[in-house]
PDB file of C-alpha atoms in Angstrom:
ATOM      1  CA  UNK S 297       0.000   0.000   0.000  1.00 72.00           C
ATOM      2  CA  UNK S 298       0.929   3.094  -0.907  1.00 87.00           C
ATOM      3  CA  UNK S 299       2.076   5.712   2.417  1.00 91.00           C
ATOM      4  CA  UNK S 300       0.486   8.705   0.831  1.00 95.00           C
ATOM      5  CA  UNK S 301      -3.036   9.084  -0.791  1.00 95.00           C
ATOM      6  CA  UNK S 302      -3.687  10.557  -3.595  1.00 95.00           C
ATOM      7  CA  UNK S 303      -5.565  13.517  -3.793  1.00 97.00           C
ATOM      8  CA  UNK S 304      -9.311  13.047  -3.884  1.00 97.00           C
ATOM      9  CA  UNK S 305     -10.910  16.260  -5.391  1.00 97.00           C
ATOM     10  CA  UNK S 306     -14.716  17.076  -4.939  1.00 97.00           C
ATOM     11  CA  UNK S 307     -16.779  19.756  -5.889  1.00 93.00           C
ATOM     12  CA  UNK S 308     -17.979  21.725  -5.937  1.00 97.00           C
ATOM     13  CA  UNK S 309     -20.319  20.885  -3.597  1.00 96.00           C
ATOM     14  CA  UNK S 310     -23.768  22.401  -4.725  1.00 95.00           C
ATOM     15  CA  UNK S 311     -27.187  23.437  -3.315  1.00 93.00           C
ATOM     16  CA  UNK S 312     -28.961  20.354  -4.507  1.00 95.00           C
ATOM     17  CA  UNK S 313     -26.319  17.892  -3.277  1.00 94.00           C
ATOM     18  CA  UNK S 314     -26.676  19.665   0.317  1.00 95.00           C
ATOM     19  CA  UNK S 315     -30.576  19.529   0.404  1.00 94.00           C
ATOM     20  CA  UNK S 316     -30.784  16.092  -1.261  1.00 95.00           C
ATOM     21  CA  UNK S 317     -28.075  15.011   1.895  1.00 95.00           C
ATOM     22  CA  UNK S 318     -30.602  16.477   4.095  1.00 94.00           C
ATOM     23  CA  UNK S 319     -33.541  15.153   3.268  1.00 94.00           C
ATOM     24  CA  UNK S 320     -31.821  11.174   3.353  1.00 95.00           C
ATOM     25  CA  UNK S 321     -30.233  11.488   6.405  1.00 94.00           C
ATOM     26  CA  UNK S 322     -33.127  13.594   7.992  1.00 94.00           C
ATOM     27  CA  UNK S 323     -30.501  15.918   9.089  1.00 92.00           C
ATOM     28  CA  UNK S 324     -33.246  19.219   8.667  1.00 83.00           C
ATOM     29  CA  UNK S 325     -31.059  21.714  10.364  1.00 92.00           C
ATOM     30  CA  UNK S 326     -31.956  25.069   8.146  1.00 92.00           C
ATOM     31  CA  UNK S 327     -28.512  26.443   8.659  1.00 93.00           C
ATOM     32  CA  UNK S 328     -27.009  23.840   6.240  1.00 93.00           C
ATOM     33  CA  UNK S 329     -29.729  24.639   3.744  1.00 90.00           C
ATOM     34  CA  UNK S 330     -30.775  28.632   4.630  1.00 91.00           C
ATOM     35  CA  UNK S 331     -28.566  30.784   2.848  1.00 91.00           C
ATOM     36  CA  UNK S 332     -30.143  33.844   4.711  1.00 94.00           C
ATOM     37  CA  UNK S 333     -29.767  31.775   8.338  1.00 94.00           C
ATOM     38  CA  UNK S 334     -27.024  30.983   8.007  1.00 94.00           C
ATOM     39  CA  UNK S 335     -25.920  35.476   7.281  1.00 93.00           C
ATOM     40  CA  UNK S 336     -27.494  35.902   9.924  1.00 95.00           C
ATOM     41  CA  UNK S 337     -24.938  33.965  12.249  1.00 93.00           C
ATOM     42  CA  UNK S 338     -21.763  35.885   9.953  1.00 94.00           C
ATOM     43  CA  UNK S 339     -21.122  33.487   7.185  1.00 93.00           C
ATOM     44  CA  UNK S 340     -21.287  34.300   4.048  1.00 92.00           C
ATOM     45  CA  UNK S 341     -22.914  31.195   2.634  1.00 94.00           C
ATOM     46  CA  UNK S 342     -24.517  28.109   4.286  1.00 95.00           C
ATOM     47  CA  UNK S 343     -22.336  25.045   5.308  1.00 96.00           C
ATOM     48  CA  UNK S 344     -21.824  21.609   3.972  1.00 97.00           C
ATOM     49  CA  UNK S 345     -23.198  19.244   6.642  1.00 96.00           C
ATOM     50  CA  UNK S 346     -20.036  17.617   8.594  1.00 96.00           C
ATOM     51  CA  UNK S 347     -21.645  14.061   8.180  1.00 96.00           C
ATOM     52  CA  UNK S 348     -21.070  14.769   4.308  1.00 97.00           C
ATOM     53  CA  UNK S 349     -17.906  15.603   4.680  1.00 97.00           C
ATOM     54  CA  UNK S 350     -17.183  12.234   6.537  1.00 97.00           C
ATOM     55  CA  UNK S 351     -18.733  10.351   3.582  1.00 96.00           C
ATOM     56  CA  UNK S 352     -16.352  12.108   1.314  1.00 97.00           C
ATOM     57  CA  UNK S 353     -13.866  10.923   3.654  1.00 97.00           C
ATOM     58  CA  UNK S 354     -15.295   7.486   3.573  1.00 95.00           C
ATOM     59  CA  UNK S 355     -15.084   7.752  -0.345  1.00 96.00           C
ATOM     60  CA  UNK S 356     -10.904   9.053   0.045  1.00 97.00           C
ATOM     61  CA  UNK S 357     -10.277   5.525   2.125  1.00 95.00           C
ATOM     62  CA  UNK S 358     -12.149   3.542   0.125  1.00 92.00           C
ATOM     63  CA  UNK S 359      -9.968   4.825  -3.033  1.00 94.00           C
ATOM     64  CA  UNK S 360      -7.099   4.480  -1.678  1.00 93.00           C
ATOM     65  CA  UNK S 361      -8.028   1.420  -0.221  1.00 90.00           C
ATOM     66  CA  UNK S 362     -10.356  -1.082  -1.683  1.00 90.00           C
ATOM     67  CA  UNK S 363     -10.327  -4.045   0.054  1.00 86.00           C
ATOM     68  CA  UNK S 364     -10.085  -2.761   3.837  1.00 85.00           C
ATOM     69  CA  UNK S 365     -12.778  -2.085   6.033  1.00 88.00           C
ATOM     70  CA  UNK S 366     -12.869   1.561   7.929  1.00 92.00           C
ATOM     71  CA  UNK S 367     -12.824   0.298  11.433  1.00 92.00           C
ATOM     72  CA  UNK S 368     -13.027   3.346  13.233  1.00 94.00           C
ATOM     73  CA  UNK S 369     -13.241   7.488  12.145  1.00 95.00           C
ATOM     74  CA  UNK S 370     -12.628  10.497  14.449  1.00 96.00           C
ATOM     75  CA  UNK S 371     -12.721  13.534  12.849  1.00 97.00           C
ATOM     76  CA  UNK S 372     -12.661  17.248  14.181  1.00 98.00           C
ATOM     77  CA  UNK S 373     -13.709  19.900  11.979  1.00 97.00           C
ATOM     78  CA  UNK S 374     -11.793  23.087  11.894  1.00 97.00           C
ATOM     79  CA  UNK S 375     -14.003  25.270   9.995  1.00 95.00           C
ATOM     80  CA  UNK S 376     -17.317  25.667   8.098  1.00 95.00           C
ATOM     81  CA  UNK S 377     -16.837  24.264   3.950  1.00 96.00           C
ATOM     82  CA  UNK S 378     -19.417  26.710   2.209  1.00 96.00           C
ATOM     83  CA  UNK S 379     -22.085  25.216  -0.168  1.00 96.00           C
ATOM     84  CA  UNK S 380     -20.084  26.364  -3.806  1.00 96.00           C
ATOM     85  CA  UNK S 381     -17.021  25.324  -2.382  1.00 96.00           C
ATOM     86  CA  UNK S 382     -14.556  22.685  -3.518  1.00 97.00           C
ATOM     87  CA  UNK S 383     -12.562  20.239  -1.711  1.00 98.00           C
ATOM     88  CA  UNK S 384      -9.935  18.871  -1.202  1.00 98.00           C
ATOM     89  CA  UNK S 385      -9.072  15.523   0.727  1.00 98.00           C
ATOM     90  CA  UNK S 386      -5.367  13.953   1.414  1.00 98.00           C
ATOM     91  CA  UNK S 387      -4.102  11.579   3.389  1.00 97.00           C
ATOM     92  CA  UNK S 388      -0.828   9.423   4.386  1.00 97.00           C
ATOM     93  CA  UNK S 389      -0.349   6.156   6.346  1.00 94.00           C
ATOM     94  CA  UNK S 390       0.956   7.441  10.417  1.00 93.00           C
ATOM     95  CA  UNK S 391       0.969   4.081  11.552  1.00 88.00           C
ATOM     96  CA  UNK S 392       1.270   0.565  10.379  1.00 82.00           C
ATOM     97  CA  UNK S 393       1.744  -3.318  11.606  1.00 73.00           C
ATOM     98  CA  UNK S 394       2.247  -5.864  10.419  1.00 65.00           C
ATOM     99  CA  UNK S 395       0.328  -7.644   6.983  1.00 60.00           C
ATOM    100  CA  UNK S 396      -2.740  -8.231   9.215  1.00 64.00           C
ATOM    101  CA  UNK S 397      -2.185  -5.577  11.711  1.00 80.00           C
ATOM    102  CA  UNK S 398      -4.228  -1.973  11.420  1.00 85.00           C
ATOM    103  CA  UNK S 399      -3.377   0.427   9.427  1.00 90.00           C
ATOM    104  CA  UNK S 400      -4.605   4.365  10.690  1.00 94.00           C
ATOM    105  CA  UNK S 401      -4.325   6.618   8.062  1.00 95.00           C
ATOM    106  CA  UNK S 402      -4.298  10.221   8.780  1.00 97.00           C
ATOM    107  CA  UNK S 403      -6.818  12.918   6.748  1.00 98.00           C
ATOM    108  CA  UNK S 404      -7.032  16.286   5.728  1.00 98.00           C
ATOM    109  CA  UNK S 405     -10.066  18.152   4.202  1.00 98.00           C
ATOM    110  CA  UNK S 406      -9.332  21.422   2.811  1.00 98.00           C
ATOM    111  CA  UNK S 407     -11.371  23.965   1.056  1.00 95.00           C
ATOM    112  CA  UNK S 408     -10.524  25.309  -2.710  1.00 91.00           C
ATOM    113  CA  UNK S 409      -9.323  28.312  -0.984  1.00 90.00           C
ATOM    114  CA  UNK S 410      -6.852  26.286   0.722  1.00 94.00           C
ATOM    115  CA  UNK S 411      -8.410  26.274   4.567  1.00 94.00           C
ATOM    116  CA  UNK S 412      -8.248  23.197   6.936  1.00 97.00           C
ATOM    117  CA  UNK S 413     -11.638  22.330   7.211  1.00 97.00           C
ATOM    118  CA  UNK S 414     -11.367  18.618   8.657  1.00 97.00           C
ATOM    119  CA  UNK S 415      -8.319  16.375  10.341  1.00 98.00           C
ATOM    120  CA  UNK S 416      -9.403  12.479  10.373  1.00 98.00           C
ATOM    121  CA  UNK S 417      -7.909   9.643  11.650  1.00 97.00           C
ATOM    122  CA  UNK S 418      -9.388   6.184  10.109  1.00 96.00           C
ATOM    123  CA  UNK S 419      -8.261   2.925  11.547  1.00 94.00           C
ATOM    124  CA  UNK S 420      -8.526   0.521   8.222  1.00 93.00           C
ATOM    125  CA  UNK S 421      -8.805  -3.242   9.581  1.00 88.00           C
ATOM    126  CA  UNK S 422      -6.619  -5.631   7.179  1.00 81.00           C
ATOM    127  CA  UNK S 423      -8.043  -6.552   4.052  1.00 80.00           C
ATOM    128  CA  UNK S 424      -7.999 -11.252   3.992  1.00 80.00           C
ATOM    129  CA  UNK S 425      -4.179 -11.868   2.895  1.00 79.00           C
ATOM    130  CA  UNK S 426      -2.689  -8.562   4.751  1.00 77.00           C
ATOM    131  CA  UNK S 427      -1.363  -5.576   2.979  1.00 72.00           C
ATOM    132  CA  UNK S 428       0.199  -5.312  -0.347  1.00 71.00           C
TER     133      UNK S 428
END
C-alpha cells in the first residue's frame, strides 16, 4: 500500500447535493440549507453538513483502499466548507503493523481556498491476505 493518498478532489459541492443530503439522512437543520440563516450567524454562505464531509472521507479511504474495512473514524472539523465550495481531501499512512495488523491513516479536508476544514484519523482493519 501506498504511504500517501492521492488527492481526492470534490466539488464543488452544490445546493442540490446539500438539500438532497438532508432530506436522506433527515438531518433538517436550516442552517445547512438557509442561505439567509445561516448570514445571519456571519457566514457568508450556508455550510456543507459535517456528516457529508465524513462520507467524502469514507469515499478518500475507500480509493485508496479497496479491500479494507474503515474500522473506526474520528474527525474534528476546523471550519465551516461553504455550499459552492470545492474540496480537497489527502491523506498518508501514520501508523502501520504488520500484513494483518491496522493500518490508521491520517486525513485532511481542505477547502478550494486552501483552509483546513477537517483532520481524520481512520483505523482501516486488514483486508484477507494482509497488505500489499
Amino acid at each position: 500500500m501506498k504511504a500517501v493518498m492521492e488527492p481526492l478532489r470534490i466539488g464543488p459541492v452544490g445546493r442540490t447535493q446539500v438539500e438532497a443530503f438532508a432530506a436522506v439522512s433527515g438531518d433538517a437543520n436550516p442552517l445547512h440549507v438557509n442561505r439567509e440563516i445561516a448570514h445571519a450567524i456571519g457566514l457568508r454562505e450556508a455550510p456543507v453538513h459535517g456528516m457529508l464531509l465524513v462520507a467524502f472521507l469514507h469515499q478518500a479511504v475507500r480509493r485508496h483502499a479497496p479491500d479494507a474495512v474503515v474500522a473506526a473514524l474520528s474527525t474534528r472539523f476546523m471550519a465551516p466548507v461553504p455550499v459552492g465550495e470545492s474540496i480537497e481531501i489527502t491523506g498518508r499512512v501514520v501508523k502501520q503493523g504488520g500484513m494483518a495488523e491496522a493500518l490508521i491513516l491520517r486525513l485532511m479536508v481542505r477547502t478550494g481556498a486552501g483552509a483546513l476544514a477537517c483532520m481524520a484519523e481512520a483505523t482501516l482493519a486488514a483486508p484477507p491476505g494482509g497488505w500489499r
